[in-house]
């Protein structure tokens, strides 16, 4: 029967990681624009997203540049993971500059967390740690800059954002370890299957050769006893020895050929069966 096709992946797993990053970042960036800039004025307001924050051409240009940089990084996330993550991080910083903020905006940084989770899940430990260190370094730089200028007051958002960075790295690292463990189990199972196949072939070869040598010894002994008194019987015995030898060689070739091509070589009848008598 033909092998059945593998089941399709769930919808969530079929979505590329770069698309997840772009969706999260764009949604987190567009939401405050709609709520605090485009919607009619309300009593609620945001210090991080002032209504006049995007009035200048420079602010709008910077925000457009942030979209371009982040979307480019999202598109390259699977092929050029480390540089793409850097682009997502830089675009998030540019979006904060566009809003004229001296701190990182928490919501767009969720896109950075999604990209970091993918980096930790699919790349080496060194690359994942470097990416997490880059994100934490940006947060620490913002916090240190405000402290140096004496502008830090109240509760900073950077420690909470840093916590999301650590959580994203831990989730991605857990996925990476689970995949590595699964791959190790598959490799071990494949090695055990190869060992078992080699043992089976060795047993088959032993049985074939032992059975054939037994028949050859029997027939040769019978031929030696009757060679002078019954030459016809002796000739028949030697013909049987020749046939058993040829069948044994053919059986060994089948076994070794099956081992080389990965096809089972067993199931053949031992050579010389039913020809034990001269």
PDB file of C-alpha atoms in Angstrom:
ATOM      1  CA  UNK A   1       0.000   0.000   0.000  1.00  0.00           C
ATOM      2  CA  UNK A   2       1.321   3.534  -0.726  1.00  0.00           C
ATOM      3  CA  UNK A   3       2.439   5.557   2.262  1.00  0.00           C
ATOM      4  CA  UNK A   4      -0.257   7.882   3.536  1.00  0.00           C
ATOM      5  CA  UNK A   5       0.399  11.613   3.304  1.00  0.00           C
ATOM      6  CA  UNK A   6       1.407  13.297   6.574  1.00  0.00           C
ATOM      7  CA  UNK A   7      -1.376  15.233   8.301  1.00  0.00           C
ATOM      8  CA  UNK A   8      -1.382  18.978   7.600  1.00  0.00           C
ATOM      9  CA  UNK A   9       0.080  21.273  10.237  1.00  0.00           C
ATOM     10  CA  UNK A  10      -2.310  23.266  12.428  1.00  0.00           C
ATOM     11  CA  UNK A  11      -3.165  26.710  11.105  1.00  0.00           C
ATOM     12  CA  UNK A  12      -1.184  28.504  13.808  1.00  0.00           C
ATOM     13  CA  UNK A  13       1.973  26.569  12.913  1.00  0.00           C
ATOM     14  CA  UNK A  14       1.543  27.203   9.197  1.00  0.00           C
ATOM     15  CA  UNK A  15       1.774  30.990   9.691  1.00  0.00           C
ATOM     16  CA  UNK A  16       5.395  32.123   9.137  1.00  0.00           C
ATOM     17  CA  UNK A  17       7.133  33.563  12.224  1.00  0.00           C
ATOM     18  CA  UNK A  18       7.846  36.811  10.423  1.00  0.00           C
ATOM     19  CA  UNK A  19       4.131  37.271   9.790  1.00  0.00           C
ATOM     20  CA  UNK A  20       3.382  36.782  13.498  1.00  0.00           C
ATOM     21  CA  UNK A  21       6.018  39.396  14.349  1.00  0.00           C
ATOM     22  CA  UNK A  22       4.635  41.860  11.812  1.00  0.00           C
ATOM     23  CA  UNK A  23       1.020  41.330  12.912  1.00  0.00           C
ATOM     24  CA  UNK A  24       1.804  41.846  16.590  1.00  0.00           C
ATOM     25  CA  UNK A  25       4.002  44.895  15.993  1.00  0.00           C
ATOM     26  CA  UNK A  26       1.655  46.589  13.523  1.00  0.00           C
ATOM     27  CA  UNK A  27      -1.392  45.966  15.721  1.00  0.00           C
ATOM     28  CA  UNK A  28       0.413  47.324  18.790  1.00  0.00           C
ATOM     29  CA  UNK A  29       1.583  50.388  16.839  1.00  0.00           C
ATOM     30  CA  UNK A  30      -1.655  51.188  15.020  1.00  0.00           C
ATOM     31  CA  UNK A  31      -3.913  50.779  18.066  1.00  0.00           C
ATOM     32  CA  UNK A  32      -2.717  53.930  19.919  1.00  0.00           C
ATOM     33  CA  UNK A  33      -2.776  55.925  16.663  1.00  0.00           C
ATOM     34  CA  UNK A  34      -6.436  55.063  16.191  1.00  0.00           C
ATOM     35  CA  UNK A  35      -7.376  55.468  19.852  1.00  0.00           C
ATOM     36  CA  UNK A  36      -5.507  58.646  20.760  1.00  0.00           C
ATOM     37  CA  UNK A  37      -5.042  60.462  17.424  1.00  0.00           C
ATOM     38  CA  UNK A  38      -7.759  59.532  14.937  1.00  0.00           C
ATOM     39  CA  UNK A  39     -10.704  59.029  17.293  1.00  0.00           C
ATOM     40  CA  UNK A  40     -12.551  62.096  18.615  1.00  0.00           C
ATOM     41  CA  UNK A  41     -11.020  63.567  21.788  1.00  0.00           C
ATOM     42  CA  UNK A  42     -12.106  61.933  25.025  1.00  0.00           C
ATOM     43  CA  UNK A  43     -11.307  62.411  28.657  1.00  0.00           C
ATOM     44  CA  UNK A  44      -8.760  59.610  28.451  1.00  0.00           C
ATOM     45  CA  UNK A  45      -5.290  60.483  27.224  1.00  0.00           C
ATOM     46  CA  UNK A  46      -1.904  58.791  27.025  1.00  0.00           C
ATOM     47  CA  UNK A  47       1.418  60.254  28.072  1.00  0.00           C
ATOM     48  CA  UNK A  48       3.229  57.849  25.732  1.00  0.00           C
ATOM     49  CA  UNK A  49       0.972  58.704  22.770  1.00  0.00           C
ATOM     50  CA  UNK A  50      -0.006  62.399  22.940  1.00  0.00           C
ATOM     51  CA  UNK A  51      -2.588  63.574  20.448  1.00  0.00           C
ATOM     52  CA  UNK A  52      -0.158  66.017  18.890  1.00  0.00           C
ATOM     53  CA  UNK A  53       2.705  63.506  18.906  1.00  0.00           C
ATOM     54  CA  UNK A  54       2.521  62.857  15.166  1.00  0.00           C
ATOM     55  CA  UNK A  55       1.643  66.367  14.006  1.00  0.00           C
ATOM     56  CA  UNK A  56       5.086  67.156  12.628  1.00  0.00           C
ATOM     57  CA  UNK A  57       6.319  65.843   9.299  1.00  0.00           C
ATOM     58  CA  UNK A  58       9.456  64.493  10.974  1.00  0.00           C
ATOM     59  CA  UNK A  59       7.403  62.379  13.401  1.00  0.00           C
ATOM     60  CA  UNK A  60       5.319  60.917  10.597  1.00  0.00           C
ATOM     61  CA  UNK A  61       8.387  60.227   8.489  1.00  0.00           C
ATOM     62  CA  UNK A  62      10.072  58.479  11.414  1.00  0.00           C
ATOM     63  CA  UNK A  63       6.979  56.380  12.060  1.00  0.00           C
ATOM     64  CA  UNK A  64       6.800  55.408   8.382  1.00  0.00           C
ATOM     65  CA  UNK A  65      10.490  54.498   8.541  1.00  0.00           C
ATOM     66  CA  UNK A  66       9.808  52.362  11.622  1.00  0.00           C
ATOM     67  CA  UNK A  67       7.082  50.480   9.747  1.00  0.00           C
ATOM     68  CA  UNK A  68       9.427  49.925   6.795  1.00  0.00           C
ATOM     69  CA  UNK A  69      12.292  48.684   8.975  1.00  0.00           C
ATOM     70  CA  UNK A  70      10.126  46.342  11.065  1.00  0.00           C
ATOM     71  CA  UNK A  71       8.291  44.872   8.071  1.00  0.00           C
ATOM     72  CA  UNK A  72      11.616  44.289   6.311  1.00  0.00           C
ATOM     73  CA  UNK A  73      12.976  42.534   9.383  1.00  0.00           C
ATOM     74  CA  UNK A  74       9.820  40.435   9.649  1.00  0.00           C
ATOM     75  CA  UNK A  75      10.117  39.362   6.010  1.00  0.00           C
ATOM     76  CA  UNK A  76      13.752  38.312   6.533  1.00  0.00           C
ATOM     77  CA  UNK A  77      13.246  36.662   9.921  1.00  0.00           C
ATOM     78  CA  UNK A  78      13.337  33.067   8.638  1.00  0.00           C
ATOM     79  CA  UNK A  79      16.241  33.479   6.177  1.00  0.00           C
ATOM     80  CA  UNK A  80      18.457  36.030   7.973  1.00  0.00           C
ATOM     81  CA  UNK A  81      17.326  35.622  11.553  1.00  0.00           C
ATOM     82  CA  UNK A  82      19.938  37.608  13.480  1.00  0.00           C
ATOM     83  CA  UNK A  83      20.002  40.707  11.198  1.00  0.00           C
ATOM     84  CA  UNK A  84      16.211  40.568  10.897  1.00  0.00           C
ATOM     85  CA  UNK A  85      15.810  40.592  14.673  1.00  0.00           C
ATOM     86  CA  UNK A  86      18.082  43.630  14.795  1.00  0.00           C
ATOM     87  CA  UNK A  87      15.862  45.411  12.271  1.00  0.00           C
ATOM     88  CA  UNK A  88      12.740  44.697  14.343  1.00  0.00           C
ATOM     89  CA  UNK A  89      14.489  46.051  17.434  1.00  0.00           C
ATOM     90  CA  UNK A  90      15.739  49.172  15.630  1.00  0.00           C
ATOM     91  CA  UNK A  91      12.296  49.820  14.134  1.00  0.00           C
ATOM     92  CA  UNK A  92      10.754  49.653  17.602  1.00  0.00           C
ATOM     93  CA  UNK A  93      13.248  52.229  18.873  1.00  0.00           C
ATOM     94  CA  UNK A  94      12.478  54.486  15.877  1.00  0.00           C
ATOM     95  CA  UNK A  95       8.770  54.301  16.667  1.00  0.00           C
ATOM     96  CA  UNK A  96       9.491  55.581  20.184  1.00  0.00           C
ATOM     97  CA  UNK A  97      11.523  58.434  18.730  1.00  0.00           C
ATOM     98  CA  UNK A  98       8.659  59.258  16.359  1.00  0.00           C
ATOM     99  CA  UNK A  99       6.347  59.719  19.360  1.00  0.00           C
ATOM    100  CA  UNK A 100       9.025  61.920  20.973  1.00  0.00           C
ATOM    101  CA  UNK A 101       9.347  59.562  23.925  1.00  0.00           C
ATOM    102  CA  UNK A 102      12.428  59.054  26.088  1.00  0.00           C
ATOM    103  CA  UNK A 103      11.403  55.495  26.909  1.00  0.00           C
ATOM    104  CA  UNK A 104      10.550  52.392  24.895  1.00  0.00           C
ATOM    105  CA  UNK A 105       6.867  51.990  24.096  1.00  0.00           C
ATOM    106  CA  UNK A 106       5.693  48.765  25.794  1.00  0.00           C
ATOM    107  CA  UNK A 107       3.143  47.551  23.238  1.00  0.00           C
ATOM    108  CA  UNK A 108       5.343  47.589  20.090  1.00  0.00           C
ATOM    109  CA  UNK A 109       8.037  45.781  22.040  1.00  0.00           C
ATOM    110  CA  UNK A 110       5.767  42.715  22.036  1.00  0.00           C
ATOM    111  CA  UNK A 111       6.753  42.275  18.384  1.00  0.00           C
ATOM    112  CA  UNK A 112      10.382  42.147  19.510  1.00  0.00           C
ATOM    113  CA  UNK A 113       9.414  39.464  22.032  1.00  0.00           C
ATOM    114  CA  UNK A 114       7.785  37.351  19.302  1.00  0.00           C
ATOM    115  CA  UNK A 115      10.891  37.628  17.116  1.00  0.00           C
ATOM    116  CA  UNK A 116      13.144  36.785  20.085  1.00  0.00           C
ATOM    117  CA  UNK A 117      11.050  33.693  20.864  1.00  0.00           C
ATOM    118  CA  UNK A 118      11.587  32.491  17.289  1.00  0.00           C
ATOM    119  CA  UNK A 119      15.337  33.180  17.481  1.00  0.00           C
ATOM    120  CA  UNK A 120      15.651  31.211  20.730  1.00  0.00           C
ATOM    121  CA  UNK A 121      13.582  28.338  19.336  1.00  0.00           C
ATOM    122  CA  UNK A 122      15.409  27.893  16.033  1.00  0.00           C
ATOM    123  CA  UNK A 123      18.955  29.204  16.391  1.00  0.00           C
ATOM    124  CA  UNK A 124      21.962  28.332  18.514  1.00  0.00           C
ATOM    125  CA  UNK A 125      22.191  29.233  22.197  1.00  0.00           C
ATOM    126  CA  UNK A 126      24.853  31.835  21.456  1.00  0.00           C
ATOM    127  CA  UNK A 127      22.692  33.597  18.862  1.00  0.00           C
ATOM    128  CA  UNK A 128      19.645  33.544  21.138  1.00  0.00           C
ATOM    129  CA  UNK A 129      21.590  34.948  24.085  1.00  0.00           C
ATOM    130  CA  UNK A 130      23.075  37.668  21.870  1.00  0.00           C
ATOM    131  CA  UNK A 131      19.589  38.648  20.664  1.00  0.00           C
ATOM    132  CA  UNK A 132      18.212  38.768  24.215  1.00  0.00           C
ATOM    133  CA  UNK A 133      21.241  40.766  25.355  1.00  0.00           C
ATOM    134  CA  UNK A 134      20.634  43.254  22.530  1.00  0.00           C
ATOM    135  CA  UNK A 135      17.015  43.768  23.573  1.00  0.00           C
ATOM    136  CA  UNK A 136      17.923  44.114  27.250  1.00  0.00           C
ATOM    137  CA  UNK A 137      20.780  46.438  26.314  1.00  0.00           C
ATOM    138  CA  UNK A 138      18.383  48.790  24.524  1.00  0.00           C
ATOM    139  CA  UNK A 139      16.123  48.866  27.588  1.00  0.00           C
ATOM    140  CA  UNK A 140      19.064  49.465  29.897  1.00  0.00           C
ATOM    141  CA  UNK A 141      20.320  52.244  27.613  1.00  0.00           C
ATOM    142  CA  UNK A 142      16.987  54.073  27.776  1.00  0.00           C
ATOM    143  CA  UNK A 143      16.878  53.749  31.548  1.00  0.00           C
ATOM    144  CA  UNK A 144      20.488  54.872  32.009  1.00  0.00           C
ATOM    145  CA  UNK A 145      20.004  57.833  29.674  1.00  0.00           C
ATOM    146  CA  UNK A 146      17.074  59.114  31.717  1.00  0.00           C
ATOM    147  CA  UNK A 147      18.996  58.656  34.941  1.00  0.00           C
ATOM    148  CA  UNK A 148      21.944  60.603  33.535  1.00  0.00           C
ATOM    149  CA  UNK A 149      19.641  63.454  32.446  1.00  0.00           C
ATOM    150  CA  UNK A 150      17.805  63.379  35.755  1.00  0.00           C
ATOM    151  CA  UNK A 151      14.470  62.777  34.042  1.00  0.00           C
ATOM    152  CA  UNK A 152      13.664  59.472  35.769  1.00  0.00           C
ATOM    153  CA  UNK A 153      10.674  59.725  38.087  1.00  0.00           C
ATOM    154  CA  UNK A 154       7.977  57.296  39.084  1.00  0.00           C
ATOM    155  CA  UNK A 155       7.824  53.701  37.886  1.00  0.00           C
ATOM    156  CA  UNK A 156       9.827  52.843  34.787  1.00  0.00           C
ATOM    157  CA  UNK A 157       8.374  50.574  32.125  1.00  0.00           C
ATOM    158  CA  UNK A 158      11.766  49.084  31.163  1.00  0.00           C
ATOM    159  CA  UNK A 159      11.945  46.498  34.015  1.00  0.00           C
ATOM    160  CA  UNK A 160       8.506  45.152  33.074  1.00  0.00           C
ATOM    161  CA  UNK A 161       9.440  45.037  29.388  1.00  0.00           C
ATOM    162  CA  UNK A 162      12.685  43.275  30.350  1.00  0.00           C
ATOM    163  CA  UNK A 163      10.595  40.646  32.117  1.00  0.00           C
ATOM    164  CA  UNK A 164       8.681  39.968  28.887  1.00  0.00           C
ATOM    165  CA  UNK A 165      12.024  39.644  27.076  1.00  0.00           C
ATOM    166  CA  UNK A 166      13.210  37.025  29.569  1.00  0.00           C
ATOM    167  CA  UNK A 167       9.914  35.139  29.313  1.00  0.00           C
ATOM    168  CA  UNK A 168      10.081  35.156  25.485  1.00  0.00           C
ATOM    169  CA  UNK A 169      13.642  33.817  25.601  1.00  0.00           C
ATOM    170  CA  UNK A 170      12.695  31.084  28.087  1.00  0.00           C
ATOM    171  CA  UNK A 171       9.724  29.975  25.965  1.00  0.00           C
ATOM    172  CA  UNK A 172      11.826  29.836  22.806  1.00  0.00           C
ATOM    173  CA  UNK A 173      14.654  28.045  24.584  1.00  0.00           C
ATOM    174  CA  UNK A 174      12.209  25.441  25.927  1.00  0.00           C
ATOM    175  CA  UNK A 175      10.952  24.806  22.387  1.00  0.00           C
ATOM    176  CA  UNK A 176      14.544  24.512  21.177  1.00  0.00           C
ATOM    177  CA  UNK A 177      15.400  21.963  23.871  1.00  0.00           C
ATOM    178  CA  UNK A 178      12.245  19.963  23.159  1.00  0.00           C
ATOM    179  CA  UNK A 179      13.114  19.789  19.448  1.00  0.00           C
ATOM    180  CA  UNK A 180      16.705  18.791  20.224  1.00  0.00           C
ATOM    181  CA  UNK A 181      15.489  16.044  22.560  1.00  0.00           C
ATOM    182  CA  UNK A 182      13.044  14.769  19.931  1.00  0.00           C
ATOM    183  CA  UNK A 183      15.776  14.746  17.279  1.00  0.00           C
ATOM    184  CA  UNK A 184      18.070  12.845  19.648  1.00  0.00           C
ATOM    185  CA  UNK A 185      15.371  10.251  20.292  1.00  0.00           C
ATOM    186  CA  UNK A 186      14.799   9.819  16.549  1.00  0.00           C
ATOM    187  CA  UNK A 187      18.529   9.458  15.920  1.00  0.00           C
ATOM    188  CA  UNK A 188      18.817   6.909  18.706  1.00  0.00           C
ATOM    189  CA  UNK A 189      15.851   4.949  17.378  1.00  0.00           C
ATOM    190  CA  UNK A 190      17.360   4.992  13.879  1.00  0.00           C
ATOM    191  CA  UNK A 191      20.706   3.745  15.240  1.00  0.00           C
ATOM    192  CA  UNK A 192      18.962   0.966  17.140  1.00  0.00           C
ATOM    193  CA  UNK A 193      17.046  -0.013  14.006  1.00  0.00           C
ATOM    194  CA  UNK A 194      20.303  -0.205  12.021  1.00  0.00           C
ATOM    195  CA  UNK A 195      21.917  -2.322  14.743  1.00  0.00           C
ATOM    196  CA  UNK A 196      18.912  -4.646  14.862  1.00  0.00           C
ATOM    197  CA  UNK A 197      18.967  -5.035  11.066  1.00  0.00           C
ATOM    198  CA  UNK A 198      22.673  -5.847  11.115  1.00  0.00           C
ATOM    199  CA  UNK A 199      22.126  -8.462  13.813  1.00  0.00           C
ATOM    200  CA  UNK A 200      19.281  -9.988  11.798  1.00  0.00           C
ATOM    201  CA  UNK A 201      21.458 -10.155   8.688  1.00  0.00           C
ATOM    202  CA  UNK A 202      24.279 -11.700  10.703  1.00  0.00           C
ATOM    203  CA  UNK A 203      21.915 -14.350  12.098  1.00  0.00           C
ATOM    204  CA  UNK A 204      20.545 -15.103   8.623  1.00  0.00           C
ATOM    205  CA  UNK A 205      24.047 -15.411   7.210  1.00  0.00           C
ATOM    206  CA  UNK A 206      25.086 -17.683  10.060  1.00  0.00           C
ATOM    207  CA  UNK A 207      22.034 -19.925   9.593  1.00  0.00           C
ATOM    208  CA  UNK A 208      22.508 -20.047   5.815  1.00  0.00           C
ATOM    209  CA  UNK A 209      26.216 -20.818   5.927  1.00  0.00           C
ATOM    210  CA  UNK A 210      25.918 -23.326   8.790  1.00  0.00           C
ATOM    211  CA  UNK A 211      23.088 -25.196   7.071  1.00  0.00           C
ATOM    212  CA  UNK A 212      24.931 -25.231   3.737  1.00  0.00           C
ATOM    213  CA  UNK A 213      28.213 -26.410   5.244  1.00  0.00           C
ATOM    214  CA  UNK A 214      26.368 -29.192   7.017  1.00  0.00           C
ATOM    215  CA  UNK A 215      24.806 -30.370   3.745  1.00  0.00           C
ATOM    216  CA  UNK A 216      28.130 -30.102   1.885  1.00  0.00           C
ATOM    217  CA  UNK A 217      29.912 -32.111   4.575  1.00  0.00           C
ATOM    218  CA  UNK A 218      27.214 -34.791   4.463  1.00  0.00           C
ATOM    219  CA  UNK A 219      27.233 -35.057   0.678  1.00  0.00           C
ATOM    220  CA  UNK A 220      31.037 -34.997   0.426  1.00  0.00           C
ATOM    221  CA  UNK A 221      31.315 -37.751   3.051  1.00  0.00           C
ATOM    222  CA  UNK A 222      28.737 -39.879   1.227  1.00  0.00           C
ATOM    223  CA  UNK A 223      30.540 -39.365  -2.076  1.00  0.00           C
ATOM    224  CA  UNK A 224      33.852 -40.393  -0.520  1.00  0.00           C
ATOM    225  CA  UNK A 225      32.351 -43.644   0.770  1.00  0.00           C
ATOM    226  CA  UNK A 226      30.703 -44.741  -2.485  1.00  0.00           C
ATOM    227  CA  UNK A 227      33.088 -43.251  -5.046  1.00  0.00           C
ATOM    228  CA  UNK A 228      34.616 -46.649  -5.904  1.00  0.00           C
ATOM    229  CA  UNK A 229      31.604 -48.895  -5.518  1.00  0.00           C
ATOM    230  CA  UNK A 230      28.812 -46.564  -6.740  1.00  0.00           C
ATOM    231  CA  UNK A 231      30.280 -43.859  -8.979  1.00  0.00           C
ATOM    232  CA  UNK A 232      26.849 -42.642 -10.047  1.00  0.00           C
ATOM    233  CA  UNK A 233      25.824 -42.039  -6.469  1.00  0.00           C
ATOM    234  CA  UNK A 234      29.123 -40.266  -5.808  1.00  0.00           C
ATOM    235  CA  UNK A 235      28.605 -38.070  -8.888  1.00  0.00           C
ATOM    236  CA  UNK A 236      25.068 -37.202  -7.704  1.00  0.00           C
ATOM    237  CA  UNK A 237      26.401 -36.273  -4.298  1.00  0.00           C
ATOM    238  CA  UNK A 238      29.035 -33.964  -5.795  1.00  0.00           C
ATOM    239  CA  UNK A 239      26.422 -32.329  -8.041  1.00  0.00           C
ATOM    240  CA  UNK A 240      24.375 -31.689  -4.901  1.00  0.00           C
ATOM    241  CA  UNK A 241      27.458 -30.124  -3.261  1.00  0.00           C
ATOM    242  CA  UNK A 242      27.858 -27.829  -6.266  1.00  0.00           C
ATOM    243  CA  UNK A 243      24.178 -26.807  -6.246  1.00  0.00           C
ATOM    244  CA  UNK A 244      24.216 -26.126  -2.510  1.00  0.00           C
ATOM    245  CA  UNK A 245      27.348 -24.012  -2.891  1.00  0.00           C
ATOM    246  CA  UNK A 246      25.799 -21.942  -5.675  1.00  0.00           C
ATOM    247  CA  UNK A 247      22.553 -21.481  -3.766  1.00  0.00           C
ATOM    248  CA  UNK A 248      24.499 -20.417  -0.690  1.00  0.00           C
ATOM    249  CA  UNK A 249      26.426 -17.802  -2.657  1.00  0.00           C
ATOM    250  CA  UNK A 250      23.192 -16.516  -4.218  1.00  0.00           C
ATOM    251  CA  UNK A 251      21.531 -16.309  -0.804  1.00  0.00           C
ATOM    252  CA  UNK A 252      24.477 -14.391   0.657  1.00  0.00           C
ATOM    253  CA  UNK A 253      24.386 -11.982  -2.270  1.00  0.00           C
ATOM    254  CA  UNK A 254      20.675 -11.383  -1.661  1.00  0.00           C
ATOM    255  CA  UNK A 255      21.282 -10.730   2.032  1.00  0.00           C
ATOM    256  CA  UNK A 256      24.138  -8.325   1.398  1.00  0.00           C
ATOM    257  CA  UNK A 257      22.259  -6.628  -1.438  1.00  0.00           C
ATOM    258  CA  UNK A 258      19.236  -6.118   0.810  1.00  0.00           C
ATOM    259  CA  UNK A 259      21.477  -4.620   3.493  1.00  0.00           C
ATOM    260  CA  UNK A 260      23.028  -2.215   0.990  1.00  0.00           C
ATOM    261  CA  UNK A 261      19.685  -1.028  -0.429  1.00  0.00           C
ATOM    262  CA  UNK A 262      17.791  -1.053   2.861  1.00  0.00           C
ATOM    263  CA  UNK A 263      15.383  -3.824   1.763  1.00  0.00           C
ATOM    264  CA  UNK A 264      14.907  -6.848   3.979  1.00  0.00           C
ATOM    265  CA  UNK A 265      16.778  -9.853   2.657  1.00  0.00           C
ATOM    266  CA  UNK A 266      15.315 -12.587   4.800  1.00  0.00           C
ATOM    267  CA  UNK A 267      12.559 -15.024   4.102  1.00  0.00           C
ATOM    268  CA  UNK A 268      14.532 -17.223   1.725  1.00  0.00           C
ATOM    269  CA  UNK A 269      14.507 -20.972   2.121  1.00  0.00           C
ATOM    270  CA  UNK A 270      17.861 -22.375   3.303  1.00  0.00           C
ATOM    271  CA  UNK A 271      19.716 -23.762   0.316  1.00  0.00           C
ATOM    272  CA  UNK A 272      19.692 -27.484  -0.210  1.00  0.00           C
ATOM    273  CA  UNK A 273      16.512 -28.114   1.757  1.00  0.00           C
ATOM    274  CA  UNK A 274      15.180 -31.538   0.882  1.00  0.00           C
ATOM    275  CA  UNK A 275      18.461 -32.619  -0.735  1.00  0.00           C
ATOM    276  CA  UNK A 276      20.215 -34.065   2.310  1.00  0.00           C
ATOM    277  CA  UNK A 277      20.434 -37.569   0.861  1.00  0.00           C
ATOM    278  CA  UNK A 278      22.734 -38.635  -1.951  1.00  0.00           C
TER     279      UNK A 278
END
